XYZ file of N, CA, C and O in Angstrom:
660
model
N 84.518 118.143 -8.312
C 85.755 118.978 -8.750
C 86.156 118.831 -10.108
O 86.452 117.629 -10.586
N 86.208 119.834 -10.857
C 86.596 119.708 -12.362
C 88.027 119.861 -12.508
O 88.700 120.574 -11.893
N 88.622 119.179 -13.511
C 89.988 119.226 -13.909
C 90.042 119.609 -15.317
O 89.731 118.838 -16.162
N 90.374 120.876 -15.623
C 90.391 121.362 -17.057
C 91.871 121.106 -17.709
O 92.756 121.387 -17.148
N 91.664 120.686 -18.909
C 92.887 120.478 -19.713
C 92.670 121.236 -21.041
O 91.544 121.107 -21.526
N 93.676 121.747 -21.672
C 93.732 122.256 -23.004
C 94.177 121.053 -23.797
O 95.092 120.499 -23.554
N 93.288 120.821 -24.806
C 93.615 119.585 -25.732
C 93.443 120.076 -27.162
O 92.971 121.256 -27.352
N 93.661 119.216 -28.053
C 93.429 119.414 -29.499
C 92.711 118.274 -29.963
O 93.080 117.125 -29.815
N 91.589 118.584 -30.638
C 90.826 117.604 -31.362
C 91.463 117.513 -32.719
O 91.361 118.471 -33.617
N 92.119 116.393 -33.102
C 92.974 116.250 -34.262
C 92.183 115.677 -35.307
O 92.590 115.771 -36.534
N 91.184 114.935 -35.001
C 90.202 114.324 -36.115
C 88.816 114.047 -35.622
O 88.724 113.645 -34.424
N 87.929 114.159 -36.387
C 86.451 113.706 -36.159
C 86.069 112.916 -37.301
O 86.420 113.288 -38.373
N 85.490 111.741 -36.891
C 85.071 110.729 -37.870
C 83.684 110.486 -37.829
O 83.111 110.203 -36.642
N 82.932 110.394 -38.853
C 81.555 110.049 -38.835
C 81.331 109.345 -40.244
O 81.666 109.898 -41.282
N 80.828 108.188 -40.188
C 80.536 107.362 -41.397
C 79.299 106.556 -41.320
O 78.994 105.971 -40.199
N 78.455 106.607 -42.333
C 77.214 105.745 -42.258
C 77.243 104.343 -42.335
O 76.447 103.601 -42.149
N 78.520 103.806 -42.667
C 78.825 102.434 -42.795
C 80.059 102.052 -41.998
O 80.854 102.822 -41.646
N 80.022 100.702 -41.653
C 81.076 100.087 -40.931
C 82.176 99.464 -41.930
O 81.754 98.539 -42.592
N 83.302 100.154 -42.088
C 84.190 99.723 -43.100
C 84.960 98.468 -42.782
O 85.447 97.872 -43.657
N 85.134 98.076 -41.365
C 85.902 97.019 -41.001
C 84.895 95.855 -40.634
O 84.746 95.392 -39.527
N 84.611 95.150 -41.572
C 83.682 94.004 -41.485
C 84.239 92.819 -42.173
O 84.931 93.107 -43.101
N 83.932 91.734 -41.682
C 84.410 90.393 -42.402
C 85.791 90.215 -42.039
O 86.268 90.425 -40.960
N 86.517 89.517 -43.001
C 87.798 89.034 -42.683
C 88.840 90.249 -43.048
O 88.841 90.848 -44.042
N 89.745 90.502 -42.062
C 90.727 91.529 -42.308
C 91.562 91.322 -43.679
O 92.011 92.195 -44.142
N 91.917 89.918 -43.879
C 92.670 89.637 -45.076
C 91.933 90.000 -46.268
O 92.583 90.292 -47.457
N 90.670 90.435 -46.226
C 89.867 90.788 -47.566
C 89.978 92.364 -47.617
O 89.590 92.841 -48.666
N 90.477 92.957 -46.620
C 90.640 94.434 -46.725
C 89.330 95.091 -46.358
O 88.194 94.617 -46.405
N 89.480 96.454 -46.017
C 88.280 97.231 -45.472
C 87.357 97.511 -46.838
O 87.826 97.609 -47.919
N 86.021 97.610 -46.452
C 85.196 98.152 -47.474
C 85.356 99.579 -47.695
O 85.380 100.377 -46.649
N 85.170 100.168 -48.916
C 85.187 101.694 -49.089
C 84.051 102.270 -48.406
O 82.965 101.881 -48.426
N 84.434 103.529 -47.725
C 83.384 104.448 -47.317
C 82.640 105.024 -48.556
O 83.197 105.362 -49.450
N 81.327 105.340 -48.263
C 80.573 105.934 -49.459
C 80.891 107.343 -49.558
O 80.419 108.070 -50.432
N 81.567 107.989 -48.647
C 81.860 109.408 -48.779
C 82.977 109.942 -47.830
O 83.407 108.993 -47.167
N 83.257 111.148 -47.600
C 84.348 111.567 -46.874
C 83.898 111.218 -45.320
O 82.790 111.460 -44.926
N 84.893 110.705 -44.590
C 84.663 110.292 -43.163
C 85.297 111.463 -42.235
O 84.935 111.456 -41.121
N 86.174 112.147 -42.689
C 86.862 113.159 -41.953
C 85.955 114.385 -41.948
O 85.564 114.833 -42.948
N 85.672 114.781 -40.881
C 84.738 115.899 -40.624
C 85.492 117.077 -39.973
O 86.247 116.938 -39.061
N 85.130 118.264 -40.354
C 85.608 119.536 -39.719
C 84.973 119.735 -38.464
O 85.382 120.406 -37.543
N 83.687 119.362 -38.497
C 82.777 119.417 -37.182
C 81.756 118.376 -37.216
O 81.434 117.843 -38.303
N 81.217 118.060 -36.046
C 80.152 116.970 -35.923
C 79.038 117.588 -35.061
O 79.380 118.408 -34.234
N 77.795 117.143 -35.241
C 76.705 117.485 -34.407
C 76.415 116.319 -33.499
O 76.378 115.079 -34.036
N 76.331 116.448 -32.264
C 76.045 115.414 -31.321
C 74.495 115.581 -30.747
O 74.033 116.772 -30.613
N 73.913 114.506 -30.482
C 72.493 114.576 -29.851
C 72.681 113.740 -28.581
O 73.106 112.686 -28.616
N 72.152 114.201 -27.540
C 72.153 113.600 -26.231
C 71.530 112.160 -26.303
O 70.349 112.055 -26.835
N 72.136 111.243 -25.883
C 71.604 109.886 -25.736
C 71.753 109.136 -27.092
O 71.303 107.930 -27.210
N 71.964 109.860 -28.217
C 71.850 109.158 -29.569
C 73.228 109.186 -30.352
O 73.352 108.162 -31.116
N 74.290 110.053 -30.114
C 75.499 109.986 -30.790
C 75.613 111.103 -31.834
O 75.176 112.216 -31.596
N 76.529 110.719 -32.836
C 76.879 111.741 -33.690
C 75.909 111.616 -34.947
O 75.778 110.554 -35.554
N 75.304 112.869 -35.378
C 74.479 112.823 -36.473
C 75.126 112.380 -37.818
O 76.339 112.786 -38.038
N 74.578 111.409 -38.405
C 75.154 110.843 -39.735
C 76.044 109.633 -39.496
O 76.694 109.123 -40.438
N 76.375 109.294 -38.214
C 77.303 108.152 -37.989
C 76.525 106.894 -37.933
O 75.323 106.826 -37.695
N 77.263 105.719 -38.278
C 76.709 104.529 -38.279
C 75.923 104.037 -36.949
O 75.129 103.199 -37.000
N 76.500 104.558 -35.877
C 75.841 104.194 -34.551
C 74.850 105.198 -34.071
O 74.290 105.006 -32.808
N 74.487 106.185 -34.720
C 73.638 107.223 -34.255
C 72.239 106.500 -34.088
O 71.663 105.839 -35.035
N 71.645 106.730 -32.822
C 70.370 106.189 -32.440
C 70.280 104.655 -32.800
O 69.127 104.067 -32.969
N 71.414 103.920 -32.542
C 71.362 102.559 -32.720
C 71.224 101.822 -31.450
O 71.971 101.904 -30.662
N 70.046 101.091 -31.262
C 69.757 100.610 -29.825
C 70.889 99.785 -29.214
O 71.193 99.993 -27.990
N 71.588 98.985 -30.043
C 72.786 98.182 -29.496
C 73.918 99.031 -28.953
O 74.789 98.617 -28.283
N 73.941 100.288 -29.467
C 75.118 101.164 -29.170
C 74.666 102.273 -28.368
O 75.433 103.285 -28.399
N 73.479 102.409 -27.814
C 73.148 103.609 -27.174
C 74.105 104.087 -26.090
O 74.355 105.214 -25.849
N 74.789 103.158 -25.322
C 75.692 103.530 -24.288
C 77.131 103.532 -24.800
O 78.094 103.608 -24.037
N 77.245 103.435 -26.132
C 78.758 103.417 -26.659
C 78.694 103.962 -28.076
O 79.595 103.636 -28.886
N 77.817 104.957 -28.361
C 77.745 105.561 -29.748
C 78.801 106.440 -30.185
O 79.023 106.572 -31.154
N 79.584 107.075 -29.156
C 80.593 107.880 -29.532
C 81.941 107.385 -28.917
O 82.156 107.212 -27.677
N 82.921 107.100 -29.765
C 84.194 106.641 -29.441
C 85.222 107.650 -29.221
O 85.214 108.643 -30.204
N 86.145 107.673 -28.298
C 87.089 108.743 -28.166
C 88.473 108.077 -28.037
O 88.556 107.121 -27.294
N 89.563 108.611 -28.653
C 90.849 108.044 -28.655
C 91.761 109.113 -28.312
O 91.768 110.271 -29.025
N 92.930 108.792 -27.696
C 94.131 109.623 -27.513
C 94.957 109.548 -28.624
O 95.333 108.364 -29.112
N 95.276 110.487 -29.362
C 96.188 110.508 -30.571
C 97.509 109.888 -30.263
O 98.196 109.326 -31.086
N 97.887 110.151 -29.031
C 99.302 109.524 -28.557
C 99.330 108.004 -28.653
O 100.331 107.526 -28.902
N 98.138 107.403 -28.643
C 98.041 105.876 -28.813
C 98.668 105.557 -30.157
O 99.044 104.284 -30.369
N 98.400 106.360 -31.170
C 98.844 106.029 -32.403
C 100.148 106.460 -32.977
O 100.666 106.148 -34.008
N 100.903 107.199 -32.045
C 102.095 107.822 -32.456
C 103.196 106.777 -32.774
O 104.017 107.268 -33.720
N 103.220 105.704 -32.162
C 104.341 104.727 -32.599
C 104.254 104.376 -34.113
O 105.189 103.891 -34.679
N 103.112 104.569 -34.725
C 102.998 104.104 -36.207
C 102.878 105.343 -37.113
O 102.836 105.091 -38.262
N 102.794 106.557 -36.711
C 102.798 107.649 -37.565
C 101.661 107.480 -38.645
O 101.885 107.660 -39.872
N 100.460 107.215 -38.136
C 99.368 107.016 -39.102
C 98.344 108.140 -39.186
O 98.243 108.898 -38.073
N 97.466 108.287 -40.066
C 96.408 109.032 -40.070
C 95.421 108.624 -38.924
O 95.049 107.502 -38.927
N 94.999 109.527 -37.982
C 94.268 109.092 -36.861
C 92.905 108.442 -37.422
O 92.236 107.879 -36.438
N 92.425 108.692 -38.384
C 91.152 108.347 -38.873
C 91.046 106.742 -39.209
O 89.995 106.210 -39.044
N 92.245 106.197 -39.366
C 92.374 104.651 -39.685
C 91.859 103.901 -38.466
O 91.267 102.752 -38.656
N 91.933 104.390 -37.271
C 91.456 103.623 -36.001
C 89.941 103.671 -35.921
O 89.332 103.034 -35.188
N 89.192 104.527 -36.777
C 87.842 104.611 -36.876
C 87.251 104.992 -35.519
O 86.068 104.614 -35.221
N 87.837 105.819 -34.764
C 87.179 106.480 -33.576
C 86.693 107.725 -33.829
O 87.154 108.394 -34.775
N 85.496 107.988 -33.242
C 84.889 109.300 -33.752
C 85.563 110.576 -33.389
O 85.584 111.525 -34.133
N 86.153 110.603 -32.169
C 86.844 111.825 -31.774
C 88.239 111.412 -31.376
O 88.465 110.605 -30.475
N 89.302 112.011 -31.957
C 90.684 111.809 -31.562
C 91.227 113.099 -31.006
O 91.375 114.129 -31.698
N 91.611 112.953 -29.775
C 92.201 114.194 -29.022
C 93.759 113.987 -28.727
O 94.296 112.873 -28.505
N 94.365 115.006 -28.818
C 95.841 115.008 -28.419
C 95.872 115.848 -27.158
O 95.374 117.033 -26.947
N 96.629 115.383 -26.057
C 96.935 116.038 -25.004
C 96.242 115.449 -23.649
O 96.277 116.080 -22.527
N 95.531 114.390 -23.700
C 94.821 113.786 -22.653
C 94.659 112.219 -22.685
O 94.338 111.931 -23.788
N 95.044 111.546 -21.733
C 94.992 110.061 -21.794
C 93.414 109.598 -21.439
O 93.098 109.412 -20.278
N 92.625 109.483 -22.377
C 91.265 109.243 -22.299
C 91.089 107.834 -21.751
O 90.167 107.451 -21.001
N 92.025 106.874 -21.936
C 91.920 105.597 -21.447
C 92.107 105.478 -19.888
O 91.658 104.345 -19.311
N 92.498 106.677 -19.362
C 92.558 106.640 -17.816
C 91.306 106.918 -17.205
O 91.217 106.756 -16.009
N 90.229 107.245 -17.933
C 88.890 107.538 -17.396
C 88.188 106.320 -17.010
O 87.824 105.498 -17.859
N 87.791 106.107 -15.775
C 87.038 104.912 -15.423
C 85.620 105.079 -15.836
O 85.031 106.107 -16.068
N 84.918 103.912 -15.968
C 83.495 103.737 -16.258
C 82.820 104.687 -15.329
O 82.957 104.800 -14.113
N 81.714 105.368 -15.825
C 80.894 106.339 -15.058
C 81.511 107.683 -15.022
O 80.715 108.624 -14.601
N 82.603 107.962 -15.423
C 83.284 109.326 -15.496
C 82.469 110.199 -16.533
O 82.150 109.750 -17.567
N 82.172 111.293 -16.096
C 81.547 112.491 -16.978
C 82.691 113.370 -17.324
O 83.311 113.884 -16.421
N 82.963 113.748 -18.563
C 83.727 114.816 -19.010
C 83.146 115.542 -20.000
O 82.149 115.123 -20.625
N 83.603 116.694 -20.218
C 83.121 117.500 -21.490
C 84.181 118.012 -22.326
O 85.384 118.035 -21.952
N 83.801 118.286 -23.574
C 84.709 118.883 -24.568
C 84.047 120.150 -25.074
O 82.809 120.184 -25.320
N 84.729 121.126 -25.177
C 84.227 122.450 -25.722
C 85.198 123.025 -26.748
O 86.433 123.235 -26.523
N 84.846 123.255 -27.971
C 85.669 123.792 -29.029
C 85.175 125.128 -29.421
O 85.475 125.632 -30.420
N 84.247 125.731 -28.585
C 83.973 127.128 -28.762
C 82.391 127.272 -28.887
O 81.923 128.415 -28.862
N 81.757 126.257 -29.164
C 80.174 126.313 -29.305
C 79.525 125.839 -28.007
O 78.334 125.566 -28.074
N 80.270 125.803 -26.864
C 79.636 125.292 -25.712
C 80.045 123.871 -25.365
O 80.330 123.126 -26.291
N 80.066 123.547 -24.082
C 80.459 122.028 -23.748
C 79.539 121.012 -24.116
O 78.308 121.349 -24.103
N 80.056 119.947 -24.527
C 79.256 118.743 -24.634
C 79.825 117.655 -23.692
O 80.971 117.417 -23.647
N 78.938 117.277 -22.877
C 79.290 116.248 -21.755
C 79.177 114.830 -22.334
O 78.209 114.652 -23.092
N 80.081 113.943 -21.986
C 80.108 112.492 -22.329
C 80.187 111.696 -20.983
O 80.814 112.063 -20.120
N 79.504 110.660 -20.946
C 79.667 109.547 -19.905
C 80.398 108.349 -20.531
O 80.019 107.888 -21.550
N 81.443 108.033 -19.786
C 82.194 106.848 -20.185
C 81.569 105.548 -19.785
O 81.088 105.527 -18.655
N 81.327 104.706 -20.733
C 80.789 103.283 -20.386
C 81.711 102.152 -20.426
O 81.391 101.322 -19.756
N 82.609 102.144 -21.370
C 83.473 101.038 -21.371
C 84.727 101.422 -22.285
O 84.735 102.434 -23.098
N 85.761 100.534 -22.226
C 86.897 100.715 -23.212
C 86.342 100.275 -24.690
O 85.566 99.550 -24.832
N 87.139 100.906 -25.491
C 86.982 100.628 -26.958
C 88.188 99.791 -27.411
O 89.221 100.195 -27.785
N 87.976 98.417 -27.139
C 89.105 97.527 -27.508
C 89.350 97.615 -28.944
O 88.411 97.558 -29.758
N 90.727 97.428 -29.271
C 91.104 97.442 -30.694
C 90.642 95.936 -31.200
O 90.476 95.014 -30.411
N 90.745 95.809 -32.452
C 90.399 94.556 -33.211
C 91.597 94.178 -34.059
O 92.471 95.001 -34.330
N 91.403 92.940 -34.626
C 92.458 92.487 -35.496
C 92.656 93.332 -36.794
O 93.758 93.302 -37.420
N 91.712 94.082 -37.123
C 91.681 94.933 -38.293
C 92.965 95.901 -38.013
O 93.551 96.417 -39.039
N 93.369 96.290 -36.870
C 94.389 97.182 -36.715
C 95.767 96.745 -37.315
O 96.488 97.505 -37.768
N 96.041 95.445 -37.191
C 97.302 94.836 -37.774
C 97.201 95.014 -39.337
O 98.250 95.121 -40.043
N 96.057 95.223 -39.979
C 96.017 95.415 -41.391
C 95.921 96.801 -41.856
O 96.695 97.103 -42.852
N 95.183 97.665 -41.153
C 95.028 99.082 -41.624
C 96.041 100.012 -40.972
O 96.305 101.126 -41.504
N 96.876 99.535 -39.829
C 97.860 100.352 -39.278
C 99.249 99.653 -39.560
O 100.032 100.322 -40.351
N 99.593 98.551 -39.019
C 100.793 97.870 -39.161
C 100.687 96.579 -38.336
O 100.031 96.537 -37.307
N 101.479 95.534 -38.724
C 101.373 94.341 -37.909
C 101.842 94.689 -36.538
O 102.785 95.440 -36.374
N 101.236 94.119 -35.590
C 101.504 94.373 -34.226
C 100.647 95.556 -33.579
O 100.746 95.661 -32.347
N 99.969 96.239 -34.286
C 99.170 97.293 -33.898
C 97.979 96.843 -32.919
O 97.611 97.534 -31.923
N 97.475 95.636 -33.301
C 96.392 95.112 -32.527
C 96.773 94.813 -30.987
O 96.246 95.447 -30.202
N 98.004 94.152 -30.911
C 98.523 94.047 -29.583
C 99.023 95.283 -29.004
O 98.756 95.513 -27.725
N 99.603 96.200 -29.738
C 100.173 97.491 -29.261
C 99.119 98.440 -28.655
O 99.384 99.251 -27.863
N 97.832 98.272 -29.214
C 96.836 99.274 -28.814
C 95.958 98.654 -27.640
O 95.064 99.343 -27.265
N 96.203 97.359 -27.143
C 95.437 96.933 -26.090
C 95.688 97.863 -24.944
O 96.822 98.234 -24.481
N 94.511 98.238 -24.299
C 94.534 99.084 -23.166
C 94.679 100.632 -23.600
O 94.640 101.442 -22.763
N 94.904 100.868 -24.894
C 95.043 102.239 -25.425
C 94.185 102.427 -26.620
O 94.510 103.261 -27.462
N 92.940 101.656 -26.704
C 92.249 101.738 -27.862
C 91.005 102.723 -27.792
O 90.266 102.916 -28.664
N 91.139 103.525 -26.676
C 90.043 104.611 -26.414
C 88.834 104.036 -25.578
O 88.975 103.020 -24.927
N 87.823 104.953 -25.512
C 86.694 104.688 -24.722
C 85.493 104.825 -25.572
O 85.332 105.524 -26.495
N 84.328 104.138 -25.049
C 83.087 104.179 -25.541
C 82.261 104.983 -24.733
O 82.216 104.788 -23.501
N 81.578 106.036 -25.280
C 80.728 107.054 -24.448
C 79.351 107.229 -24.907
O 79.122 106.851 -26.152
N 78.687 107.909 -24.153
C 77.272 108.366 -24.560
C 77.228 109.944 -24.378
O 77.722 110.407 -23.354
N 76.888 110.651 -25.433
C 76.793 112.191 -25.263
C 75.576 112.384 -24.270
O 74.491 111.807 -24.348
N 75.900 113.401 -23.350
C 74.703 113.753 -22.379
C 74.121 115.117 -22.825
O 73.089 115.491 -22.267
N 74.632 115.757 -23.768
C 74.104 117.148 -24.232
C 74.119 116.955 -25.905
O 74.908 116.419 -26.541
N 73.084 117.938 -26.349
C 73.212 118.263 -27.772
C 74.429 119.183 -27.857
O 74.591 119.963 -26.927
N 74.995 119.278 -29.090
C 76.048 120.198 -29.283
C 76.927 119.998 -30.527
O 76.622 119.049 -31.314
N 77.910 120.883 -30.676
C 78.730 120.719 -31.840
C 80.330 120.611 -31.342
O 80.617 121.471 -30.442
N 81.014 119.824 -31.917
C 82.510 119.895 -31.791
C 83.213 120.141 -33.126
O 82.759 119.680 -34.192
N 84.401 120.696 -33.078
C 85.101 121.078 -34.262
C 86.471 120.648 -33.977
O 87.077 120.555 -32.922
N 87.179 120.444 -35.172
C 88.576 120.105 -35.107
C 89.412 121.393 -34.603
O 89.066 122.526 -35.046
N 90.387 121.125 -33.856
C 91.180 122.154 -33.320
C 91.245 122.361 -31.763
O 91.024 121.159 -31.182
N 91.689 123.425 -31.294
C 91.761 123.623 -29.730
C 90.479 123.241 -29.175
O 89.325 123.840 -29.596
N 90.653 122.741 -27.909
C 89.393 122.414 -27.192
C 89.731 122.376 -25.596
O 90.937 122.170 -25.285
N 88.816 122.643 -24.920
C 88.854 122.413 -23.434
C 88.278 121.117 -22.981
O 87.076 120.860 -23.417
N 88.928 120.302 -22.308
C 88.367 119.128 -21.717
C 88.370 119.202 -20.283
O 89.293 119.592 -19.593
N 87.202 118.960 -19.697
C 86.947 119.038 -18.317
C 86.531 117.802 -17.665
O 85.486 117.204 -18.210
N 87.189 117.126 -16.785
C 86.632 115.908 -16.187
C 85.743 116.493 -15.031
O 86.302 117.056 -14.151
N 84.479 116.113 -15.163
C 83.440 116.743 -14.241
C 83.261 115.856 -13.062
O 82.982 116.338 -11.886
N 83.259 114.577 -13.163
C 83.223 113.594 -12.069
C 82.805 112.331 -12.555
O 82.648 111.904 -13.612
N 82.789 111.305 -11.400
C 82.362 110.057 -11.757
C 81.140 109.593 -10.787
O 80.737 110.245 -9.968
């Protein structure tokens, strides 16, 4: 039984490098180019084309991260600072248990994702968001997923369907 929700994709993030490496006190390393995307291309089982985790064996079941924008509301920050690939407003993605399949459709057809685990926040959140964000995002840091379909997602209105577990 599917449960459809109208949501908004407020940010899409894809970067060829991991900016939050090393000691948080040293600050993030700069991205080589724009990380905010108007649209992203997904490949089944591989992730987002052009992202640092695309086709990376260690991240096959966690290549695409999804975050609820509401998790960042207490800090009024750019949703890209959390470095999650897809930031949606209007649905609590952290409530989806492991094994759940959901889809997002921004007009180019649905892209299904399977939830594999939580995307726990790290100590970098206290540096790039605000002191206390690391603790404040526990249990609200998003989810790690694998795309089950090839497709395209765009910033803007979207339909989210929880397909099943």
